[in-house]
XYZ file of C-alpha atoms in Angstrom:
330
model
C 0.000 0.000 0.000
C 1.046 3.306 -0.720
C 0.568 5.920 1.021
C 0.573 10.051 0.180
C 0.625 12.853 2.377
C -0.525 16.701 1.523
C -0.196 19.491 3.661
C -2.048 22.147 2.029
C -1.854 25.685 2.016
C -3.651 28.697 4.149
C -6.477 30.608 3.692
C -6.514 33.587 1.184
C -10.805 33.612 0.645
C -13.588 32.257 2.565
C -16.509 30.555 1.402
C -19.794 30.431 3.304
C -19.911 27.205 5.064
C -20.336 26.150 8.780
C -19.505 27.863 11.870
C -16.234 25.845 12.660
C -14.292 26.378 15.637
C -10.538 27.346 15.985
C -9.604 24.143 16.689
C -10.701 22.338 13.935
C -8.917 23.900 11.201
C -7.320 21.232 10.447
C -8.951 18.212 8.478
C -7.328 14.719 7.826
C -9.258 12.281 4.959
C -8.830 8.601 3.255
C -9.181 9.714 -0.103
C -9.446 7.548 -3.634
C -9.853 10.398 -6.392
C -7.630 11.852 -9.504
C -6.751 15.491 -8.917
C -6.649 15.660 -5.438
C -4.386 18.340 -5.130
C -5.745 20.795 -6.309
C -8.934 19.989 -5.358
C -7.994 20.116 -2.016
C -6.071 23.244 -2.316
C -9.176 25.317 -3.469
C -10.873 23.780 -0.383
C -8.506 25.569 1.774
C -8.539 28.805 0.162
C -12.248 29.254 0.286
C -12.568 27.821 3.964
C -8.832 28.396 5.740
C -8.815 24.430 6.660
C -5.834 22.329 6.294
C -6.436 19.266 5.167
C -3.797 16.194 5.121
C -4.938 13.360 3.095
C -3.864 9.264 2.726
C -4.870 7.899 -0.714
C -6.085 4.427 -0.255
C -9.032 2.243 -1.699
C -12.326 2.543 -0.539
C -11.821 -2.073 0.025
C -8.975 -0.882 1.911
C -10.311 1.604 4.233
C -13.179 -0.993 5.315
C -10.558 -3.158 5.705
C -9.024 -0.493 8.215
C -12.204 0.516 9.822
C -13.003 -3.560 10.288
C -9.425 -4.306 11.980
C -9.716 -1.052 14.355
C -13.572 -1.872 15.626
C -14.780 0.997 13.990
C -12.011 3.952 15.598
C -12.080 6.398 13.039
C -8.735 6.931 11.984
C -9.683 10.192 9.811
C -12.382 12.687 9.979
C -13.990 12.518 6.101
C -13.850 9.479 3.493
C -13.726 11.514 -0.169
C -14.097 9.357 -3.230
C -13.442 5.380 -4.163
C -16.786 2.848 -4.680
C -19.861 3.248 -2.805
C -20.387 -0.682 -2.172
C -17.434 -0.190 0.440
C -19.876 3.106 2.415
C -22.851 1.017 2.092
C -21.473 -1.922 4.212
C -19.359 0.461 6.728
C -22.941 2.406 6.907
C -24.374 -0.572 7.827
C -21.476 -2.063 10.319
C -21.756 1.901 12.339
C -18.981 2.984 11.111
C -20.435 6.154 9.656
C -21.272 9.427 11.469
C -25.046 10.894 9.343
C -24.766 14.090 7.786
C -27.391 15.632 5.994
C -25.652 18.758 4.012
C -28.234 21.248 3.257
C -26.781 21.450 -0.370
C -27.900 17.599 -0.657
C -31.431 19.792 -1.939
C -29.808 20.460 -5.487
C -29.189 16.708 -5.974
C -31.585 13.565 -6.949
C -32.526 11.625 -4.225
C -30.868 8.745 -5.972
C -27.216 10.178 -5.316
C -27.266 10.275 -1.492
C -28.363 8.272 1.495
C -31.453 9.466 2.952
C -30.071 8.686 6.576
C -27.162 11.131 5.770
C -24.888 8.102 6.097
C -23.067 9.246 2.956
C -23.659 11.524 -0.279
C -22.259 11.163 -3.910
C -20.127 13.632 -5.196
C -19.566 12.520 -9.069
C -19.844 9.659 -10.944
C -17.004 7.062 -12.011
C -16.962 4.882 -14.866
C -15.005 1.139 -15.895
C -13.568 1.736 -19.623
C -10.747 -0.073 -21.647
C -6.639 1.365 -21.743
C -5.144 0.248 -24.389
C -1.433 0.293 -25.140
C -1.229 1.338 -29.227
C 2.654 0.146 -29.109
C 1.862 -3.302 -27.726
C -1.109 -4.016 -29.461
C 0.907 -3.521 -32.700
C 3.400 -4.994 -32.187
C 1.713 -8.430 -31.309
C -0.570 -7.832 -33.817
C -3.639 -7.829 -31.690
C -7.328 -6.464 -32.246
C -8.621 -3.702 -30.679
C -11.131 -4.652 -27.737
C -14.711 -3.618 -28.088
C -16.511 -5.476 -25.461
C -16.692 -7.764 -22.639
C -17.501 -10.840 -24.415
C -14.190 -9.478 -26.508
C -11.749 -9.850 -23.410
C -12.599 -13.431 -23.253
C -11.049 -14.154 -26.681
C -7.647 -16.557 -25.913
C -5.869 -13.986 -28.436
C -5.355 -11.842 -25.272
C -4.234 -14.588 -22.793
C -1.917 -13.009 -20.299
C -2.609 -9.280 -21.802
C -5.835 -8.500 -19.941
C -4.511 -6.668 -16.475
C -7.654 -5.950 -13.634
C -7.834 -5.286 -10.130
C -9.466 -7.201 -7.364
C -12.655 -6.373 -6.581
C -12.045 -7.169 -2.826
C -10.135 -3.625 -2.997
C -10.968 -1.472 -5.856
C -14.728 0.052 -5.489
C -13.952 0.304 -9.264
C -13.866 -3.278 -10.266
C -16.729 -3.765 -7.623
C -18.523 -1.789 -9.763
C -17.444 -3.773 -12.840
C -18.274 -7.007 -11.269
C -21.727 -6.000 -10.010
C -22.436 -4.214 -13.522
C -21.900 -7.590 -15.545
C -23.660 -9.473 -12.966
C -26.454 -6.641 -13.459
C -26.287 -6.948 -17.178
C -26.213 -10.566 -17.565
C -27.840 -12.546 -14.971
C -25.388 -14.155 -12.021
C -25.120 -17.257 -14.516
C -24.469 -15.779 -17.798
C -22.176 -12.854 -15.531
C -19.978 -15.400 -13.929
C -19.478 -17.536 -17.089
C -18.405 -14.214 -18.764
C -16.251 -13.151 -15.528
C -14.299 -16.866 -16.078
C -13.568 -16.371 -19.890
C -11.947 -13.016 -18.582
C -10.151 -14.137 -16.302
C -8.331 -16.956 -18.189
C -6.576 -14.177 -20.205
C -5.828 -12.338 -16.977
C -2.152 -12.920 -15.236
C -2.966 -11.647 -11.659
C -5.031 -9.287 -10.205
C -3.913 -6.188 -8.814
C -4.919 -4.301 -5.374
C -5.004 -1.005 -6.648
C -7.796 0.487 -8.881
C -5.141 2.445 -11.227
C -2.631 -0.138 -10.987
C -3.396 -1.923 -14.502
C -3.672 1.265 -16.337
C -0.504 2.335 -15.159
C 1.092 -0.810 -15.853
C -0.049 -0.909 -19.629
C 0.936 2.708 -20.020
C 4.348 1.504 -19.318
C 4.096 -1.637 -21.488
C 3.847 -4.491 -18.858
C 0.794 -5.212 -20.670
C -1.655 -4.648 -23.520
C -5.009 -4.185 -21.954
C -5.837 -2.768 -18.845
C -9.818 -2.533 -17.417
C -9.497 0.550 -15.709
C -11.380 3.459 -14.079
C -12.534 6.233 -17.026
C -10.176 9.116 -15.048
C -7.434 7.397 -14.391
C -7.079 6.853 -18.753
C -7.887 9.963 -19.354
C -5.180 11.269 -16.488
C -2.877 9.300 -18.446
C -3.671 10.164 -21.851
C -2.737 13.593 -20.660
C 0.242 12.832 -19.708
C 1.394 11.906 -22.844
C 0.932 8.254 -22.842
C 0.552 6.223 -26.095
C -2.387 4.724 -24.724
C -6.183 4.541 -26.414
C -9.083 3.830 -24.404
C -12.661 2.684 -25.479
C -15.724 1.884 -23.809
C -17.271 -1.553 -24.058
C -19.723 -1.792 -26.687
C -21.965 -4.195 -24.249
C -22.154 -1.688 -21.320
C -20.583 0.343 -19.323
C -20.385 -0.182 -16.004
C -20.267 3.411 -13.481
C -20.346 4.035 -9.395
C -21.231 6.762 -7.717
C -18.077 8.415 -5.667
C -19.455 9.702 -2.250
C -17.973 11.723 0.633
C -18.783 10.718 4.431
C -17.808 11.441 7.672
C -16.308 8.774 10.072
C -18.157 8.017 13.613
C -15.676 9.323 16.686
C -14.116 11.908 13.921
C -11.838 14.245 15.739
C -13.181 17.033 14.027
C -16.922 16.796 12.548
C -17.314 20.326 11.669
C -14.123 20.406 9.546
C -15.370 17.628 7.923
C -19.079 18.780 7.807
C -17.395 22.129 5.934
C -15.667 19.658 3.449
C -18.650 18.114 2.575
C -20.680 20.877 2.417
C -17.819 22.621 0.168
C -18.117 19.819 -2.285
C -21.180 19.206 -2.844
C -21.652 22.562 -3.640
C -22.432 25.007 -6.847
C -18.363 25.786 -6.369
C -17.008 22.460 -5.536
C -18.574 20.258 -7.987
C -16.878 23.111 -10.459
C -13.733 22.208 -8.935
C -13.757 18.762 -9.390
C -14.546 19.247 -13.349
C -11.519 21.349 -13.381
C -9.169 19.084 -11.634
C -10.813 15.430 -12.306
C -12.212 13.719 -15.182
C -14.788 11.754 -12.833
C -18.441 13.652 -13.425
C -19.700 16.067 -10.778
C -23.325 14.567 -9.790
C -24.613 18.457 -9.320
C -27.188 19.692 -12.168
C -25.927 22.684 -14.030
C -22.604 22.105 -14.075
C -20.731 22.236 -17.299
C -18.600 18.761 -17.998
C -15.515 18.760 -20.353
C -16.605 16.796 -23.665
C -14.659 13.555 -22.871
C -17.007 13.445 -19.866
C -19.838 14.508 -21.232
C -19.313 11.150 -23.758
C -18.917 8.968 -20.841
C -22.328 10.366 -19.136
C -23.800 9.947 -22.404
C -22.176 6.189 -23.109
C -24.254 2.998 -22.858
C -24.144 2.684 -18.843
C -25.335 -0.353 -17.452
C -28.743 0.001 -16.282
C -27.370 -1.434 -12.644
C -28.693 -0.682 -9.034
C -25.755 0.563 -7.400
C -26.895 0.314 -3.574
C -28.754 -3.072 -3.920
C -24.943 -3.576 -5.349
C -23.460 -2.370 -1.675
C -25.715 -4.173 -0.078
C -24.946 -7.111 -1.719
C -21.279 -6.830 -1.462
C -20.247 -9.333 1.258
C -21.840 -12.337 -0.370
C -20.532 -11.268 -4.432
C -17.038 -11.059 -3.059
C -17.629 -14.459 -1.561
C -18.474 -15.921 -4.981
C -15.354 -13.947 -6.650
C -13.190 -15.604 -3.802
C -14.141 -19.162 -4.497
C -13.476 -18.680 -8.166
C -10.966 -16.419 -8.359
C -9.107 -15.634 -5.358
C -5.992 -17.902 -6.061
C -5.126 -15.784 -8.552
């Protein structure tokens, strides 16, 4: 596990937000989102609060919360899968927050106990290294049902779902799509052309960016983040659907301090903050009225799976079961 530290700078404006005391100006959060940095650096100039952040997986923070009894190690949980929120929701690990600017949003996007609220949405696309699939001559993926072809044996790299709210959300969606018997029959022809799995959501893209691999099923951000960084990479999204989570933000039961993290949630979920994250993230602020860049716009407007994401939380513990007992050797 890695781990990341930011220590962000002062206050130069304030934004309207919560009364919060001199003692909480200071913030630490588990975070899983592209473009943190400057996300969290306009947080502090609009509201003077610090804020120190770990990067970790949403599987991995539940993991954390699970091996602690519940101690909150942090004050706010930003970003990562919401099937990890709905079961530390329902295991009390969650302090309910119901942020006034929750009114702007669908109903669908947040918990109506306040437990958590989504913030943007995520999606699972295909990176593609152009250099590697040339040179071993291989067709460019278009689906699901494509990944199972034995042309791409030992090219296809994914994470584990145990970890990565991302390829939760991938798992779930196929299930979703296909019925669990069709789904897991599709799930095994995948994994026959993949090597291992990794632990970290961006892991495969990275790693076929570089050339370890050919194929990498990936979160939508993290290909674009790479794309713009100059990467000879192509991405597409499967023709058969596309699978997409809702990132939330919550606060942690016993935080040290809730109004801090009552002013970050408040501050993101806001007219200002959801701007922020379209300037600094390719995920898609949940918000109405906020302008998305065009790639974004297409993935909003790609063929998502038609998928209920909470039934999906709440249904975590025994799909992760199933993936164990087929896959979890691997």
């Amino acid at each position: 596990m890695s781990k990341k530290f930011g220590a962000l700078a002062a206050a130069v404006m304030m934004l309207a937000v919560p009364a919060v005391g001199a003692e909480e100006k200071k913030l630490s959060i588990f975070i899983a989102y592209t473009g943190v940095d400057g996300i969290l650096q306009e947080f502090t100039k609009d509201t003077g609060i610090e804020v120190e952040y770990l990067a970790m997986s949403s599987g991995e923070v539940l993991t954390r919360l699970r091996a602690a009894k519940g101690k909150a190690q942090a004050d706010v949980w930003f970003g990562g899968g919401l099937d990890s929120y709905v079961a530390a929701a329902g295991e009390g690990f969650l302090e309910p927050y119901a942020s006034p600017e929750r009114a702007a949003y669908d109903p669908m996007f947040y918990n109506a106990d306040g437990y958590w609220s989504g913030i943007s949405l995520g999606a699972v696309d295909f990176v593609v290294n152009s250099e590697i699939m040339a040179k071993k001559n291989l067709p460019m993926p278009r689906s699901w049902q494509d990944l199972t072809d034995p042309v791409y044996k030992g090219e296809v790299l994914m994470a584990t779902p145990a970890v990565s709210g991302t390829f939760y959300a991938m798992v779930w969606a196929i299930l979703s799509a296909k019925g669990e018997e069709e789904g897991w029959k599709l799930l095994e022809g995948i994994d026959a052309n993949v090597p291992y799995y990794s632990k970290r959501g961006a892991e495969p893209a990275n790693k076929v960016s570089t050339g370890e691999a050919a194929i990498a099923v990936a979160p939508f951000d993290t290909g674009e983040k790479l794309k713009g960084e100059g990467y000879t990479i192509e991405t597409a999204f499967p023709a058969d659907g596309v699978p997409w989570y809702i990132a939330p933000v919550a606060l942690f039961k016993g935080a040290r301090n809730p109004e801090a993290g009552k002013a970050l949630i408040d501050w993101v979920l806001s007219a200002k903050g959801q701007e922020t994250l379209a300037k600094y993230t390719t995920q898609a602020p949940i918000r109405p009225g906020v302008k998305l860049a065009p790639a974004v716009q297409a993935m909003r407007d790609s063929n998502l799976v038609k998928a209920d994401v909470v039934e999906g939380g709440a249904q975590r513990k025994r799909v992760l079961a199933a993936w164990q007992e087929r896959f979890g050797s691997k």
